């Protein structure tokens, strides 16, 4: 299949206890990664949430069911600390995983940060006929991933939607 879908509607979710706590306490938060992704992807939706499995799952379900979002990009929660749950949640809900994203992301990351890339559990997959990418919270990781996302999301969406009557 050739071609790709244009005019993709993106949503960005920042998963971070510290940023969420700052936000709810009325402090101005510094969300470099989230803001970078919003800008680069011209995201229509944006949320900052804590590292909480139920909140993340609920927000994903809401975005997929009640908005016109085509692709959700999550930054944060992909590390190895006990509260980093993003990939664990996604593994349970993905209908199809996109392992090629992980391979390419880690290869590009290795060129920039070396063996530290092993600390990331970045992932991508399909849920509810939408694409979800989960990225580390670091700005450099988001800069690496956004190029992959911008180049391939339209092509992936075309494959997902091919043959559906309710496009």
JSON list of C-alpha atoms in Angstrom, two decimals:
[
{"chain": "A", "resi": 1, "resn": "UNK", "atom": "CA", "xyz": [0.00, 0.00, 0.00]},
{"chain": "A", "resi": 2, "resn": "UNK", "atom": "CA", "xyz": [1.30, 3.42, -0.90]},
{"chain": "A", "resi": 3, "resn": "UNK", "atom": "CA", "xyz": [0.49, 6.86, 0.40]},
{"chain": "A", "resi": 4, "resn": "UNK", "atom": "CA", "xyz": [-0.45, 8.15, 3.78]},
{"chain": "A", "resi": 5, "resn": "UNK", "atom": "CA", "xyz": [-3.12, 10.04, 5.65]},
{"chain": "A", "resi": 6, "resn": "UNK", "atom": "CA", "xyz": [-2.55, 13.78, 5.92]},
{"chain": "A", "resi": 7, "resn": "UNK", "atom": "CA", "xyz": [-4.01, 16.21, 8.49]},
{"chain": "A", "resi": 8, "resn": "UNK", "atom": "CA", "xyz": [-3.46, 14.00, 11.51]},
{"chain": "A", "resi": 9, "resn": "UNK", "atom": "CA", "xyz": [-5.00, 15.09, 14.80]},
{"chain": "A", "resi": 10, "resn": "UNK", "atom": "CA", "xyz": [-2.59, 14.58, 17.69]},
{"chain": "A", "resi": 11, "resn": "UNK", "atom": "CA", "xyz": [-3.03, 14.46, 21.43]},
{"chain": "A", "resi": 12, "resn": "UNK", "atom": "CA", "xyz": [-0.13, 14.81, 23.86]},
{"chain": "A", "resi": 13, "resn": "UNK", "atom": "CA", "xyz": [-0.11, 13.50, 27.42]},
{"chain": "A", "resi": 14, "resn": "UNK", "atom": "CA", "xyz": [2.64, 14.30, 29.91]},
{"chain": "A", "resi": 15, "resn": "UNK", "atom": "CA", "xyz": [2.84, 11.66, 32.64]},
{"chain": "A", "resi": 16, "resn": "UNK", "atom": "CA", "xyz": [4.67, 13.13, 35.62]},
{"chain": "A", "resi": 17, "resn": "UNK", "atom": "CA", "xyz": [3.89, 13.26, 39.33]},
{"chain": "A", "resi": 18, "resn": "UNK", "atom": "CA", "xyz": [6.02, 16.37, 39.86]},
{"chain": "A", "resi": 19, "resn": "UNK", "atom": "CA", "xyz": [4.53, 18.32, 36.96]},
{"chain": "A", "resi": 20, "resn": "UNK", "atom": "CA", "xyz": [0.99, 17.29, 37.88]},
{"chain": "A", "resi": 21, "resn": "UNK", "atom": "CA", "xyz": [1.50, 18.23, 41.55]},
{"chain": "A", "resi": 22, "resn": "UNK", "atom": "CA", "xyz": [2.91, 21.59, 40.49]},
{"chain": "A", "resi": 23, "resn": "UNK", "atom": "CA", "xyz": [-0.04, 22.17, 38.21]},
{"chain": "A", "resi": 24, "resn": "UNK", "atom": "CA", "xyz": [-2.69, 21.40, 40.83]},
{"chain": "A", "resi": 25, "resn": "UNK", "atom": "CA", "xyz": [-0.92, 23.54, 43.42]},
{"chain": "A", "resi": 26, "resn": "UNK", "atom": "CA", "xyz": [-1.14, 26.51, 41.07]},
{"chain": "A", "resi": 27, "resn": "UNK", "atom": "CA", "xyz": [2.56, 26.70, 40.26]},
{"chain": "A", "resi": 28, "resn": "UNK", "atom": "CA", "xyz": [3.80, 27.39, 36.78]},
{"chain": "A", "resi": 29, "resn": "UNK", "atom": "CA", "xyz": [5.21, 24.12, 35.52]},
{"chain": "A", "resi": 30, "resn": "UNK", "atom": "CA", "xyz": [8.08, 23.56, 33.14]},
{"chain": "A", "resi": 31, "resn": "UNK", "atom": "CA", "xyz": [7.06, 20.84, 30.71]},
{"chain": "A", "resi": 32, "resn": "UNK", "atom": "CA", "xyz": [9.73, 21.08, 28.03]},
{"chain": "A", "resi": 33, "resn": "UNK", "atom": "CA", "xyz": [9.00, 17.69, 26.49]},
{"chain": "A", "resi": 34, "resn": "UNK", "atom": "CA", "xyz": [5.23, 18.11, 26.46]},
{"chain": "A", "resi": 35, "resn": "UNK", "atom": "CA", "xyz": [5.45, 21.63, 25.05]},
{"chain": "A", "resi": 36, "resn": "UNK", "atom": "CA", "xyz": [7.95, 20.54, 22.42]},
{"chain": "A", "resi": 37, "resn": "UNK", "atom": "CA", "xyz": [5.67, 17.71, 21.27]},
{"chain": "A", "resi": 38, "resn": "UNK", "atom": "CA", "xyz": [2.62, 19.98, 21.27]},
{"chain": "A", "resi": 39, "resn": "UNK", "atom": "CA", "xyz": [4.45, 22.47, 19.08]},
{"chain": "A", "resi": 40, "resn": "UNK", "atom": "CA", "xyz": [6.04, 19.98, 16.68]},
{"chain": "A", "resi": 41, "resn": "UNK", "atom": "CA", "xyz": [2.85, 17.97, 16.19]},
{"chain": "A", "resi": 42, "resn": "UNK", "atom": "CA", "xyz": [0.42, 20.89, 16.37]},
{"chain": "A", "resi": 43, "resn": "UNK", "atom": "CA", "xyz": [-1.43, 18.89, 19.01]},
{"chain": "A", "resi": 44, "resn": "UNK", "atom": "CA", "xyz": [-5.11, 19.61, 19.49]},
{"chain": "A", "resi": 45, "resn": "UNK", "atom": "CA", "xyz": [-5.30, 17.92, 22.90]},
{"chain": "A", "resi": 46, "resn": "UNK", "atom": "CA", "xyz": [-2.90, 18.19, 25.83]},
{"chain": "A", "resi": 47, "resn": "UNK", "atom": "CA", "xyz": [-3.03, 16.90, 29.39]},
{"chain": "A", "resi": 48, "resn": "UNK", "atom": "CA", "xyz": [-0.65, 16.60, 32.33]},
{"chain": "A", "resi": 49, "resn": "UNK", "atom": "CA", "xyz": [-1.45, 13.67, 34.60]},
{"chain": "A", "resi": 50, "resn": "UNK", "atom": "CA", "xyz": [0.26, 11.85, 37.48]},
{"chain": "A", "resi": 51, "resn": "UNK", "atom": "CA", "xyz": [1.93, 8.45, 37.14]},
{"chain": "A", "resi": 52, "resn": "UNK", "atom": "CA", "xyz": [-1.32, 6.61, 37.83]},
{"chain": "A", "resi": 53, "resn": "UNK", "atom": "CA", "xyz": [-2.49, 3.57, 35.87]},
{"chain": "A", "resi": 54, "resn": "UNK", "atom": "CA", "xyz": [-6.21, 4.25, 36.23]},
{"chain": "A", "resi": 55, "resn": "UNK", "atom": "CA", "xyz": [-5.96, 7.91, 35.27]},
{"chain": "A", "resi": 56, "resn": "UNK", "atom": "CA", "xyz": [-3.86, 7.14, 32.19]},
{"chain": "A", "resi": 57, "resn": "UNK", "atom": "CA", "xyz": [-6.16, 4.33, 31.05]},
{"chain": "A", "resi": 58, "resn": "UNK", "atom": "CA", "xyz": [-9.24, 6.51, 31.61]},
{"chain": "A", "resi": 59, "resn": "UNK", "atom": "CA", "xyz": [-7.76, 9.42, 29.67]},
{"chain": "A", "resi": 60, "resn": "UNK", "atom": "CA", "xyz": [-6.73, 7.17, 26.77]},
{"chain": "A", "resi": 61, "resn": "UNK", "atom": "CA", "xyz": [-10.22, 5.68, 26.62]},
{"chain": "A", "resi": 62, "resn": "UNK", "atom": "CA", "xyz": [-11.77, 9.16, 26.71]},
{"chain": "A", "resi": 63, "resn": "UNK", "atom": "CA", "xyz": [-9.54, 10.51, 23.92]},
{"chain": "A", "resi": 64, "resn": "UNK", "atom": "CA", "xyz": [-10.21, 7.49, 21.74]},
{"chain": "A", "resi": 65, "resn": "UNK", "atom": "CA", "xyz": [-13.96, 7.33, 22.35]},
{"chain": "A", "resi": 66, "resn": "UNK", "atom": "CA", "xyz": [-14.97, 10.99, 22.50]},
{"chain": "A", "resi": 67, "resn": "UNK", "atom": "CA", "xyz": [-12.48, 13.01, 20.42]},
{"chain": "A", "resi": 68, "resn": "UNK", "atom": "CA", "xyz": [-11.25, 13.13, 16.86]},
{"chain": "A", "resi": 69, "resn": "UNK", "atom": "CA", "xyz": [-7.68, 12.32, 17.87]},
{"chain": "A", "resi": 70, "resn": "UNK", "atom": "CA", "xyz": [-5.81, 10.02, 15.45]},
{"chain": "A", "resi": 71, "resn": "UNK", "atom": "CA", "xyz": [-2.59, 9.63, 17.40]},
{"chain": "A", "resi": 72, "resn": "UNK", "atom": "CA", "xyz": [-1.69, 10.02, 21.07]},
{"chain": "A", "resi": 73, "resn": "UNK", "atom": "CA", "xyz": [1.88, 10.74, 22.11]},
{"chain": "A", "resi": 74, "resn": "UNK", "atom": "CA", "xyz": [2.71, 10.17, 25.77]},
{"chain": "A", "resi": 75, "resn": "UNK", "atom": "CA", "xyz": [5.87, 11.56, 27.33]},
{"chain": "A", "resi": 76, "resn": "UNK", "atom": "CA", "xyz": [7.03, 10.24, 30.69]},
{"chain": "A", "resi": 77, "resn": "UNK", "atom": "CA", "xyz": [6.48, 7.15, 32.75]},
{"chain": "A", "resi": 78, "resn": "UNK", "atom": "CA", "xyz": [8.63, 4.88, 30.57]},
{"chain": "A", "resi": 79, "resn": "UNK", "atom": "CA", "xyz": [11.60, 4.51, 32.90]},
{"chain": "A", "resi": 80, "resn": "UNK", "atom": "CA", "xyz": [12.43, 1.90, 35.51]},
{"chain": "A", "resi": 81, "resn": "UNK", "atom": "CA", "xyz": [11.22, 3.47, 38.76]},
{"chain": "A", "resi": 82, "resn": "UNK", "atom": "CA", "xyz": [8.34, 1.75, 40.57]},
{"chain": "A", "resi": 83, "resn": "UNK", "atom": "CA", "xyz": [5.89, 4.51, 39.49]},
{"chain": "A", "resi": 84, "resn": "UNK", "atom": "CA", "xyz": [6.83, 4.33, 35.80]},
{"chain": "A", "resi": 85, "resn": "UNK", "atom": "CA", "xyz": [3.78, 2.43, 34.55]},
{"chain": "A", "resi": 86, "resn": "UNK", "atom": "CA", "xyz": [3.08, 3.75, 31.07]},
{"chain": "A", "resi": 87, "resn": "UNK", "atom": "CA", "xyz": [4.46, 0.79, 29.03]},
{"chain": "A", "resi": 88, "resn": "UNK", "atom": "CA", "xyz": [2.88, -1.72, 31.43]},
{"chain": "A", "resi": 89, "resn": "UNK", "atom": "CA", "xyz": [-0.57, -0.24, 30.83]},
{"chain": "A", "resi": 90, "resn": "UNK", "atom": "CA", "xyz": [-0.09, -0.02, 27.09]},
{"chain": "A", "resi": 91, "resn": "UNK", "atom": "CA", "xyz": [1.13, -3.62, 26.80]},
{"chain": "A", "resi": 92, "resn": "UNK", "atom": "CA", "xyz": [-2.24, -4.72, 28.20]},
{"chain": "A", "resi": 93, "resn": "UNK", "atom": "CA", "xyz": [-4.37, -2.62, 25.85]},
{"chain": "A", "resi": 94, "resn": "UNK", "atom": "CA", "xyz": [-2.50, -2.64, 22.55]},
{"chain": "A", "resi": 95, "resn": "UNK", "atom": "CA", "xyz": [-4.35, -4.59, 19.88]},
{"chain": "A", "resi": 96, "resn": "UNK", "atom": "CA", "xyz": [-1.18, -4.58, 17.80]},
{"chain": "A", "resi": 97, "resn": "UNK", "atom": "CA", "xyz": [2.28, -3.54, 18.85]},
{"chain": "A", "resi": 98, "resn": "UNK", "atom": "CA", "xyz": [4.68, -1.61, 16.60]},
{"chain": "A", "resi": 99, "resn": "UNK", "atom": "CA", "xyz": [8.05, -3.16, 17.55]},
{"chain": "A", "resi": 100, "resn": "UNK", "atom": "CA", "xyz": [9.78, -1.43, 14.66]},
{"chain": "A", "resi": 101, "resn": "UNK", "atom": "CA", "xyz": [9.30, 1.89, 16.42]},
{"chain": "A", "resi": 102, "resn": "UNK", "atom": "CA", "xyz": [11.17, 0.61, 19.46]},
{"chain": "A", "resi": 103, "resn": "UNK", "atom": "CA", "xyz": [14.03, -0.71, 17.36]},
{"chain": "A", "resi": 104, "resn": "UNK", "atom": "CA", "xyz": [14.44, 2.51, 15.37]},
{"chain": "A", "resi": 105, "resn": "UNK", "atom": "CA", "xyz": [14.04, 4.70, 18.45]},
{"chain": "A", "resi": 106, "resn": "UNK", "atom": "CA", "xyz": [16.68, 2.76, 20.38]},
{"chain": "A", "resi": 107, "resn": "UNK", "atom": "CA", "xyz": [19.08, 2.76, 17.43]},
{"chain": "A", "resi": 108, "resn": "UNK", "atom": "CA", "xyz": [18.78, 6.53, 17.03]},
{"chain": "A", "resi": 109, "resn": "UNK", "atom": "CA", "xyz": [19.01, 7.04, 20.79]},
{"chain": "A", "resi": 110, "resn": "UNK", "atom": "CA", "xyz": [22.12, 4.88, 21.00]},
{"chain": "A", "resi": 111, "resn": "UNK", "atom": "CA", "xyz": [23.84, 7.20, 18.52]},
{"chain": "A", "resi": 112, "resn": "UNK", "atom": "CA", "xyz": [23.13, 10.11, 20.88]},
{"chain": "A", "resi": 113, "resn": "UNK", "atom": "CA", "xyz": [23.31, 8.72, 24.43]},
{"chain": "A", "resi": 114, "resn": "UNK", "atom": "CA", "xyz": [25.03, 5.38, 24.07]},
{"chain": "A", "resi": 115, "resn": "UNK", "atom": "CA", "xyz": [24.10, 2.52, 26.33]},
{"chain": "A", "resi": 116, "resn": "UNK", "atom": "CA", "xyz": [21.79, 4.72, 28.43]},
{"chain": "A", "resi": 117, "resn": "UNK", "atom": "CA", "xyz": [19.07, 3.95, 25.89]},
{"chain": "A", "resi": 118, "resn": "UNK", "atom": "CA", "xyz": [18.63, 0.61, 27.65]},
{"chain": "A", "resi": 119, "resn": "UNK", "atom": "CA", "xyz": [16.90, 2.51, 30.49]},
{"chain": "A", "resi": 120, "resn": "UNK", "atom": "CA", "xyz": [14.00, 3.48, 28.22]},
{"chain": "A", "resi": 121, "resn": "UNK", "atom": "CA", "xyz": [10.90, 1.38, 27.69]},
{"chain": "A", "resi": 122, "resn": "UNK", "atom": "CA", "xyz": [9.61, 3.51, 24.82]},
{"chain": "A", "resi": 123, "resn": "UNK", "atom": "CA", "xyz": [6.88, 1.70, 22.93]},
{"chain": "A", "resi": 124, "resn": "UNK", "atom": "CA", "xyz": [4.17, 2.14, 20.32]},
{"chain": "A", "resi": 125, "resn": "UNK", "atom": "CA", "xyz": [1.07, 0.32, 19.22]},
{"chain": "A", "resi": 126, "resn": "UNK", "atom": "CA", "xyz": [-2.52, 0.40, 18.06]},
{"chain": "A", "resi": 127, "resn": "UNK", "atom": "CA", "xyz": [-5.49, 0.82, 20.40]},
{"chain": "A", "resi": 128, "resn": "UNK", "atom": "CA", "xyz": [-9.01, 1.50, 19.18]},
{"chain": "A", "resi": 129, "resn": "UNK", "atom": "CA", "xyz": [-7.78, 2.17, 15.63]},
{"chain": "A", "resi": 130, "resn": "UNK", "atom": "CA", "xyz": [-5.51, 4.91, 16.93]},
{"chain": "A", "resi": 131, "resn": "UNK", "atom": "CA", "xyz": [-1.75, 5.02, 17.27]},
{"chain": "A", "resi": 132, "resn": "UNK", "atom": "CA", "xyz": [-0.20, 5.51, 20.69]},
{"chain": "A", "resi": 133, "resn": "UNK", "atom": "CA", "xyz": [3.48, 6.30, 21.19]},
{"chain": "A", "resi": 134, "resn": "UNK", "atom": "CA", "xyz": [5.03, 6.29, 24.67]},
{"chain": "A", "resi": 135, "resn": "UNK", "atom": "CA", "xyz": [8.27, 8.23, 24.98]},
{"chain": "A", "resi": 136, "resn": "UNK", "atom": "CA", "xyz": [10.69, 9.00, 27.78]},
{"chain": "A", "resi": 137, "resn": "UNK", "atom": "CA", "xyz": [10.20, 12.31, 29.55]},
{"chain": "A", "resi": 138, "resn": "UNK", "atom": "CA", "xyz": [13.51, 13.74, 28.39]},
{"chain": "A", "resi": 139, "resn": "UNK", "atom": "CA", "xyz": [13.45, 16.48, 25.79]},
{"chain": "A", "resi": 140, "resn": "UNK", "atom": "CA", "xyz": [16.25, 14.83, 23.79]},
{"chain": "A", "resi": 141, "resn": "UNK", "atom": "CA", "xyz": [14.32, 11.56, 23.61]},
{"chain": "A", "resi": 142, "resn": "UNK", "atom": "CA", "xyz": [11.24, 13.42, 22.39]},
{"chain": "A", "resi": 143, "resn": "UNK", "atom": "CA", "xyz": [13.31, 15.20, 19.75]},
{"chain": "A", "resi": 144, "resn": "UNK", "atom": "CA", "xyz": [14.58, 11.83, 18.54]},
{"chain": "A", "resi": 145, "resn": "UNK", "atom": "CA", "xyz": [11.13, 10.25, 18.46]},
{"chain": "A", "resi": 146, "resn": "UNK", "atom": "CA", "xyz": [9.22, 13.12, 16.89]},
{"chain": "A", "resi": 147, "resn": "UNK", "atom": "CA", "xyz": [10.99, 12.65, 13.57]},
{"chain": "A", "resi": 148, "resn": "UNK", "atom": "CA", "xyz": [9.88, 9.02, 13.41]},
{"chain": "A", "resi": 149, "resn": "UNK", "atom": "CA", "xyz": [6.35, 9.99, 14.44]},
{"chain": "A", "resi": 150, "resn": "UNK", "atom": "CA", "xyz": [6.04, 12.76, 11.85]},
{"chain": "A", "resi": 151, "resn": "UNK", "atom": "CA", "xyz": [7.39, 10.59, 9.05]},
{"chain": "A", "resi": 152, "resn": "UNK", "atom": "CA", "xyz": [5.42, 7.38, 9.67]},
{"chain": "A", "resi": 153, "resn": "UNK", "atom": "CA", "xyz": [2.17, 8.10, 11.50]},
{"chain": "A", "resi": 154, "resn": "UNK", "atom": "CA", "xyz": [0.21, 8.95, 8.34]},
{"chain": "A", "resi": 155, "resn": "UNK", "atom": "CA", "xyz": [1.39, 5.76, 6.67]},
{"chain": "A", "resi": 156, "resn": "UNK", "atom": "CA", "xyz": [0.50, 3.64, 9.71]},
{"chain": "A", "resi": 157, "resn": "UNK", "atom": "CA", "xyz": [-2.95, 5.25, 9.93]},
{"chain": "A", "resi": 158, "resn": "UNK", "atom": "CA", "xyz": [-3.62, 4.44, 6.29]},
{"chain": "A", "resi": 159, "resn": "UNK", "atom": "CA", "xyz": [-2.92, 0.77, 7.00]},
{"chain": "A", "resi": 160, "resn": "UNK", "atom": "CA", "xyz": [-5.09, 0.79, 10.13]},
{"chain": "A", "resi": 161, "resn": "UNK", "atom": "CA", "xyz": [-8.05, 2.37, 8.37]},
{"chain": "A", "resi": 162, "resn": "UNK", "atom": "CA", "xyz": [-7.83, 0.42, 5.13]},
{"chain": "A", "resi": 163, "resn": "UNK", "atom": "CA", "xyz": [-10.99, -1.59, 4.59]},
{"chain": "A", "resi": 164, "resn": "UNK", "atom": "CA", "xyz": [-12.98, 0.04, 7.39]},
{"chain": "A", "resi": 165, "resn": "UNK", "atom": "CA", "xyz": [-16.46, 1.27, 6.54]},
{"chain": "A", "resi": 166, "resn": "UNK", "atom": "CA", "xyz": [-16.53, 3.96, 9.25]},
{"chain": "A", "resi": 167, "resn": "UNK", "atom": "CA", "xyz": [-13.36, 5.84, 8.22]}
]
